[in-house]
């Protein structure tokens, strides 16, 4: 291990910096030493920090020591000065003089200057100053402790006092007693130095202390730099983590690789041999530090190891192993003179290479399976794609069996062994296996039952020695073996913990038998197919549900009526059901409403919304609203639905994003069409001569946008035999064919042009000409050929606003009914007309008109200029009238009110085949419960 030198990494990195950059093994600069990424930089900074801390601690200790020494020196000087003055000759005698201050003040000042203190104070036993540097303070009380001094002891303390010429504030002072001839204390002497002057003493020493500290810091830093620069060169500028990682990687890679590594020195001794080299060459445990000639190798390998020539992929036989040998010198790369030899066992390499090729082929096959399977949402087609992917790369023939419920899009059963074969795909036919459509029952001891029970693939490596798989049909099994089939893997197809079916992979002829490792691949392959099949199954179920829902919401035929001959087509988009709808709604007065609409989007939500809108249109139409008023109410409904779903947070990305509608009303009496559109393409009109026009309708926004714009209607009169064509935009806005709407309209015009075709033939021609190969949107087409009511089938009379005019009108109506051969309905009709005309005269306005229409039913209409409408209500037993409207409702099959611009129309319909109540005993009806009155 000592032969390994990490400078290879540092050299490579320094060489990458170019010739202009410094190499890491050159003298490091300040930036390199200060870098925390290198071991040298970290060591240098740690040494500098340690020196800083030590020097700082030393300087602080010296300052503290100097401060203490200065204070102690001040105390000594104060005590010495005070004691010297107290014991000086004449001091005690002066205290008893008549004016001691005059004698002692000059002496005290002289003593202060000689002793180098800031003050010498003489005081009496009461503590009154007799001397002071500032004569103004003489006679005042001394600031300090004098009790111990009066007892004969010396006191040293810090105390404040009045200002001195040398400074002010706190001072270090000593108080000593002055004793008389008899030994008694006759006075006190205090001497001291101010703290400010004590600090000056320390400051005078501080420059020397700091200079000494700086010199020590500089010398220590220089020494640390020298040590760090040497460490930088030895570690080649690498950091601790980098060095540790390099050693760990070197050690791990060297001994973990499946390639032998042998390093020899210039003298031919083995410096390092990893575990693989020891195994391949059979080296002894103490091979390191031994000469290569002493390792017991054959002469050829010994010469190769001792030679200085490089070797590249030379194959040498060592024992029974052919080894690929490579040899290179270590000298050119910065190491010691020697060689590194790598050894690789080519036998194992060939085996690994073969396995790698097989694994690569399997990986490609799985990739192809992922790309090819599930391209369609069809269960059978997805199973067929599994077989096509597997043959011939994995098997010679593949069969797939599924539950019947899975094929229908339903959930798979919980248990069972009876499945239906839906795919047989082989390289050379079916090899005699059961055909598609046959029910397959797995024998209990066969591989199929084992795969189903264990949910793991089952292997039959040799079918000739296995009887379990032939138990279902021994004769067919014999024929399969005769066709060359010899090996089988059965893999269950599971998705979401449910068994969808099984897949049989068969090998025949010269193909190698399946092995254990093929089971896991078959499981992976069928697992991917199972996910695609389950997606197709769920789509089939949801599509069937959506189609069922939509079919239940769309009309299943056109109602019986005489105004129009209608035909229709509805084609869902390839992506699924959508929101297109149409309707033919009979209205009062033999009129018919034609509706076509489109809800944006596809799926269950669009279909459900379409059903809600279709129901709403039907309900609004029963109120005989004008087209523009009906669309206004429908617009409010769509906006309300949007707001309700948004507030309830139930949209989940399925909110209504738009709906369009075209509503047209055809009157067979006048031949007039009144139409209004809400963002929907206008209708096409095919006239009896075969020409096609696209009438202009007022432009209005789609439903639910909250544009608050009024809807407008247009009126046009059609000759009898004209065809009114309503459609959704999927017919003309196909993305692949008609990118421009005008192009789609021209194509529709060409498809509609032609005379004499029935509505059914017209629908067929339009779909054949316009239907794209893959519709991207729903298509709804409604074709209605108009009819006119024969003038002899309706009659009309004007009624004066006079009760006496009722009788003549009744008589005229009776004659008309006789002409139509409807004498049986005369009594009932006269009764109905009498009540309606009387109400119009009493409560309505001019003009009053009566009209009879003879259609599939007898229609009576009484119109007046008032907008008020009669209504049913309970009549009191004491009311003399108010029961006429109840009679009308009782004898008519249907009745209602229709508003027109000039007023209203009260209409009734009577069945020509006895559908209404027949005249009978009036007492049989509780007429006292009802009456009518105008609003």
mmCIF file of N, CA and C in Angstrom, residues 570-571 573 578-581 596-602 658-662 677-683 702 725-745 748 770-772 775-782:
data_model
loop_
_atom_site.group_PDB
_atom_site.id
_atom_site.type_symbol
_atom_site.label_atom_id
_atom_site.label_comp_id
_atom_site.label_asym_id
_atom_site.label_seq_id
_atom_site.Cartn_x
_atom_site.Cartn_y
_atom_site.Cartn_z
ATOM 1 N N UNK A 570 -77.170 10.406 -35.560
ATOM 2 C CA UNK A 570 -76.263 10.803 -34.476
ATOM 3 C C UNK A 570 -75.062 9.874 -34.511
ATOM 4 N N UNK A 571 -73.856 10.452 -34.598
ATOM 5 C CA UNK A 571 -72.614 9.682 -34.664
ATOM 6 C C UNK A 571 -71.681 10.182 -33.570
ATOM 7 N N UNK A 573 -68.222 10.703 -31.351
ATOM 8 C CA UNK A 573 -66.813 10.867 -31.717
ATOM 9 C C UNK A 573 -66.048 9.594 -31.400
ATOM 10 N N UNK A 578 -70.447 12.284 -26.489
ATOM 11 C CA UNK A 578 -70.304 13.709 -26.250
ATOM 12 C C UNK A 578 -71.612 14.341 -25.849
ATOM 13 N N UNK A 579 -71.710 15.641 -26.084
ATOM 14 C CA UNK A 579 -72.870 16.391 -25.614
ATOM 15 C C UNK A 579 -73.771 16.917 -26.698
ATOM 16 N N UNK A 580 -73.726 16.361 -27.904
ATOM 17 C CA UNK A 580 -74.631 16.801 -28.970
ATOM 18 C C UNK A 580 -76.001 16.164 -28.772
ATOM 19 N N UNK A 581 -77.054 16.924 -29.071
ATOM 20 C CA UNK A 581 -78.403 16.365 -29.001
ATOM 21 C C UNK A 581 -79.300 17.052 -30.021
ATOM 22 N N UNK A 596 -81.575 21.491 -31.915
ATOM 23 C CA UNK A 596 -80.274 20.846 -31.985
ATOM 24 C C UNK A 596 -79.325 21.651 -31.096
ATOM 25 N N UNK A 597 -78.490 20.927 -30.332
ATOM 26 C CA UNK A 597 -77.589 21.608 -29.400
ATOM 27 C C UNK A 597 -76.297 20.842 -29.231
ATOM 28 N N UNK A 598 -75.349 21.487 -28.561
ATOM 29 C CA UNK A 598 -74.015 20.912 -28.399
ATOM 30 C C UNK A 598 -73.435 21.398 -27.082
ATOM 31 N N UNK A 599 -73.057 20.435 -26.238
ATOM 32 C CA UNK A 599 -72.328 20.737 -25.006
ATOM 33 C C UNK A 599 -70.861 20.433 -25.263
ATOM 34 N N UNK A 600 -69.995 21.381 -24.956
ATOM 35 C CA UNK A 600 -68.568 21.205 -25.215
ATOM 36 C C UNK A 600 -68.019 20.093 -24.328
ATOM 37 N N UNK A 601 -67.213 19.221 -24.913
ATOM 38 C CA UNK A 601 -66.563 18.165 -24.145
ATOM 39 C C UNK A 601 -67.089 16.797 -24.521
ATOM 40 N N UNK A 602 -66.493 15.775 -23.886
ATOM 41 C CA UNK A 602 -66.862 14.387 -24.119
ATOM 42 C C UNK A 602 -66.936 13.669 -22.792
ATOM 43 N N UNK A 658 -69.156 25.472 -22.054
ATOM 44 C CA UNK A 658 -69.897 26.105 -23.134
ATOM 45 C C UNK A 658 -70.957 25.176 -23.676
ATOM 46 N N UNK A 659 -72.030 25.749 -24.130
ATOM 47 C CA UNK A 659 -73.105 24.989 -24.775
ATOM 48 C C UNK A 659 -73.762 25.900 -25.794
ATOM 49 N N UNK A 660 -74.176 25.306 -26.903
ATOM 50 C CA UNK A 660 -74.857 26.049 -27.960
ATOM 51 C C UNK A 660 -76.185 25.376 -28.250
ATOM 52 N N UNK A 661 -77.107 26.132 -28.844
ATOM 53 C CA UNK A 661 -78.435 25.581 -29.123
ATOM 54 C C UNK A 661 -79.083 26.371 -30.260
ATOM 55 N N UNK A 662 -79.812 25.649 -31.097
ATOM 56 C CA UNK A 662 -80.642 26.238 -32.152
ATOM 57 C C UNK A 662 -82.053 25.736 -31.953
ATOM 58 N N UNK A 677 -80.850 31.290 -32.351
ATOM 59 C CA UNK A 677 -79.661 30.488 -32.074
ATOM 60 C C UNK A 677 -78.854 31.117 -30.954
ATOM 61 N N UNK A 678 -78.221 30.263 -30.163
ATOM 62 C CA UNK A 678 -77.312 30.700 -29.103
ATOM 63 C C UNK A 678 -75.935 30.130 -29.404
ATOM 64 N N UNK A 679 -75.185 30.819 -30.253
ATOM 65 C CA UNK A 679 -73.844 30.396 -30.595
ATOM 66 C C UNK A 679 -73.770 29.169 -31.473
ATOM 67 N N UNK A 680 -74.873 28.723 -32.039
ATOM 68 C CA UNK A 680 -74.912 27.493 -32.830
ATOM 69 C C UNK A 680 -74.958 27.828 -34.313
ATOM 70 N N UNK A 681 -74.367 26.971 -35.156
ATOM 71 C CA UNK A 681 -74.470 27.223 -36.604
ATOM 72 C C UNK A 681 -75.928 27.258 -37.054
ATOM 73 N N UNK A 682 -76.224 28.176 -37.970
ATOM 74 C CA UNK A 682 -77.578 28.316 -38.463
ATOM 75 C C UNK A 682 -78.007 27.143 -39.321
ATOM 76 N N UNK A 683 -79.300 27.028 -39.601
ATOM 77 C CA UNK A 683 -79.788 25.895 -40.377
ATOM 78 C C UNK A 683 -79.502 26.081 -41.862
ATOM 79 N N UNK A 702 -72.947 31.931 -27.016
ATOM 80 C CA UNK A 702 -73.320 30.610 -26.483
ATOM 81 C C UNK A 702 -73.976 30.725 -25.113
ATOM 82 N N UNK A 725 -82.611 21.766 -42.486
ATOM 83 C CA UNK A 725 -81.495 20.924 -42.045
ATOM 84 C C UNK A 725 -80.815 21.581 -40.847
ATOM 85 N N UNK A 726 -80.822 20.893 -39.720
ATOM 86 C CA UNK A 726 -80.134 21.351 -38.515
ATOM 87 C C UNK A 726 -79.000 20.371 -38.217
ATOM 88 N N UNK A 727 -77.861 20.884 -37.717
ATOM 89 C CA UNK A 727 -76.679 20.064 -37.522
ATOM 90 C C UNK A 727 -75.806 20.689 -36.440
ATOM 91 N N UNK A 728 -74.850 19.898 -35.962
ATOM 92 C CA UNK A 728 -73.869 20.414 -34.996
ATOM 93 C C UNK A 728 -72.547 20.675 -35.715
ATOM 94 N N UNK A 729 -71.672 21.400 -35.066
ATOM 95 C CA UNK A 729 -70.448 21.846 -35.735
ATOM 96 C C UNK A 729 -69.478 20.702 -36.032
ATOM 97 N N UNK A 730 -69.679 19.534 -35.427
ATOM 98 C CA UNK A 730 -68.816 18.406 -35.766
ATOM 99 C C UNK A 730 -68.929 17.994 -37.221
ATOM 100 N N UNK A 731 -70.019 18.368 -37.871
ATOM 101 C CA UNK A 731 -70.203 18.010 -39.280
ATOM 102 C C UNK A 731 -69.365 18.880 -40.204
ATOM 103 N N UNK A 732 -69.086 20.104 -39.821
ATOM 104 C CA UNK A 732 -68.403 21.039 -40.726
ATOM 105 C C UNK A 732 -67.076 21.534 -40.176
ATOM 106 N N UNK A 733 -66.753 21.200 -38.920
ATOM 107 C CA UNK A 733 -65.519 21.708 -38.308
ATOM 108 C C UNK A 733 -64.535 20.592 -38.036
ATOM 109 N N UNK A 734 -64.486 19.572 -38.839
ATOM 110 C CA UNK A 734 -63.533 18.491 -38.611
ATOM 111 C C UNK A 734 -62.110 19.002 -38.780
ATOM 112 N N UNK A 735 -61.215 18.638 -37.822
ATOM 113 C CA UNK A 735 -59.854 19.159 -37.845
ATOM 114 C C UNK A 735 -59.046 18.628 -39.018
ATOM 115 N N UNK A 736 -59.382 17.439 -39.485
ATOM 116 C CA UNK A 736 -58.572 16.827 -40.532
ATOM 117 C C UNK A 736 -59.000 17.231 -41.937
ATOM 118 N N UNK A 737 -60.298 17.492 -42.122
ATOM 119 C CA UNK A 737 -60.780 17.752 -43.478
ATOM 120 C C UNK A 737 -61.199 19.204 -43.673
ATOM 121 N N UNK A 738 -61.995 19.720 -42.750
ATOM 122 C CA UNK A 738 -62.551 21.064 -42.941
ATOM 123 C C UNK A 738 -62.019 21.981 -41.844
ATOM 124 N N UNK A 739 -60.797 22.413 -42.010
ATOM 125 C CA UNK A 739 -60.206 23.308 -41.024
ATOM 126 C C UNK A 739 -60.865 24.684 -41.072
ATOM 127 N N UNK A 740 -61.352 25.078 -42.239
ATOM 128 C CA UNK A 740 -62.043 26.355 -42.403
ATOM 129 C C UNK A 740 -63.543 26.090 -42.391
ATOM 130 N N UNK A 741 -64.327 26.752 -41.508
ATOM 131 C CA UNK A 741 -65.781 26.508 -41.488
ATOM 132 C C UNK A 741 -66.445 26.779 -42.829
ATOM 133 N N UNK A 742 -65.988 27.784 -43.565
ATOM 134 C CA UNK A 742 -66.597 28.072 -44.866
ATOM 135 C C UNK A 742 -66.420 26.900 -45.821
ATOM 136 N N UNK A 743 -65.257 26.229 -45.731
ATOM 137 C CA UNK A 743 -65.044 25.049 -46.570
ATOM 138 C C UNK A 743 -66.014 23.941 -46.192
ATOM 139 N N UNK A 744 -66.244 23.771 -44.897
ATOM 140 C CA UNK A 744 -67.199 22.762 -44.463
ATOM 141 C C UNK A 744 -68.607 23.081 -44.913
ATOM 142 N N UNK A 745 -68.998 24.350 -44.881
ATOM 143 C CA UNK A 745 -70.341 24.735 -45.336
ATOM 144 C C UNK A 745 -70.510 24.489 -46.832
ATOM 145 N N UNK A 748 -71.073 20.891 -47.262
ATOM 146 C CA UNK A 748 -72.433 20.548 -46.870
ATOM 147 C C UNK A 748 -73.428 20.982 -47.938
ATOM 148 N N UNK A 770 -69.805 13.667 -45.832
ATOM 149 C CA UNK A 770 -69.162 14.546 -44.848
ATOM 150 C C UNK A 770 -68.468 13.803 -43.712
ATOM 151 N N UNK A 771 -68.800 12.545 -43.470
ATOM 152 C CA UNK A 771 -68.261 11.858 -42.304
ATOM 153 C C UNK A 771 -66.780 11.588 -42.477
ATOM 154 N N UNK A 772 -65.910 12.058 -41.569
ATOM 155 C CA UNK A 772 -64.470 11.746 -41.658
ATOM 156 C C UNK A 772 -64.200 10.318 -41.215
ATOM 157 N N UNK A 775 -63.908 10.567 -36.668
ATOM 158 C CA UNK A 775 -64.558 11.805 -36.198
ATOM 159 C C UNK A 775 -63.932 12.286 -34.901
ATOM 160 N N UNK A 776 -63.572 13.548 -34.877
ATOM 161 C CA UNK A 776 -62.999 14.132 -33.669
ATOM 162 C C UNK A 776 -64.050 14.743 -32.765
ATOM 163 N N UNK A 777 -65.295 14.840 -33.257
ATOM 164 C CA UNK A 777 -66.369 15.421 -32.459
ATOM 165 C C UNK A 777 -67.667 14.712 -32.821
ATOM 166 N N UNK A 778 -68.644 14.832 -31.919
ATOM 167 C CA UNK A 778 -69.948 14.242 -32.202
ATOM 168 C C UNK A 778 -70.578 14.923 -33.408
ATOM 169 N N UNK A 779 -71.468 14.186 -34.044
ATOM 170 C CA UNK A 779 -72.210 14.738 -35.188
ATOM 171 C C UNK A 779 -73.680 14.437 -34.966
ATOM 172 N N UNK A 780 -74.492 15.483 -34.942
ATOM 173 C CA UNK A 780 -75.943 15.345 -34.881
ATOM 174 C C UNK A 780 -76.522 16.020 -36.122
ATOM 175 N N UNK A 781 -77.372 15.320 -36.847
ATOM 176 C CA UNK A 781 -77.958 15.824 -38.093
ATOM 177 C C UNK A 781 -79.455 15.576 -38.038
ATOM 178 N N UNK A 782 -80.250 16.612 -38.280
ATOM 179 C CA UNK A 782 -81.702 16.517 -38.271
ATOM 180 C C UNK A 782 -82.226 17.154 -39.552
#
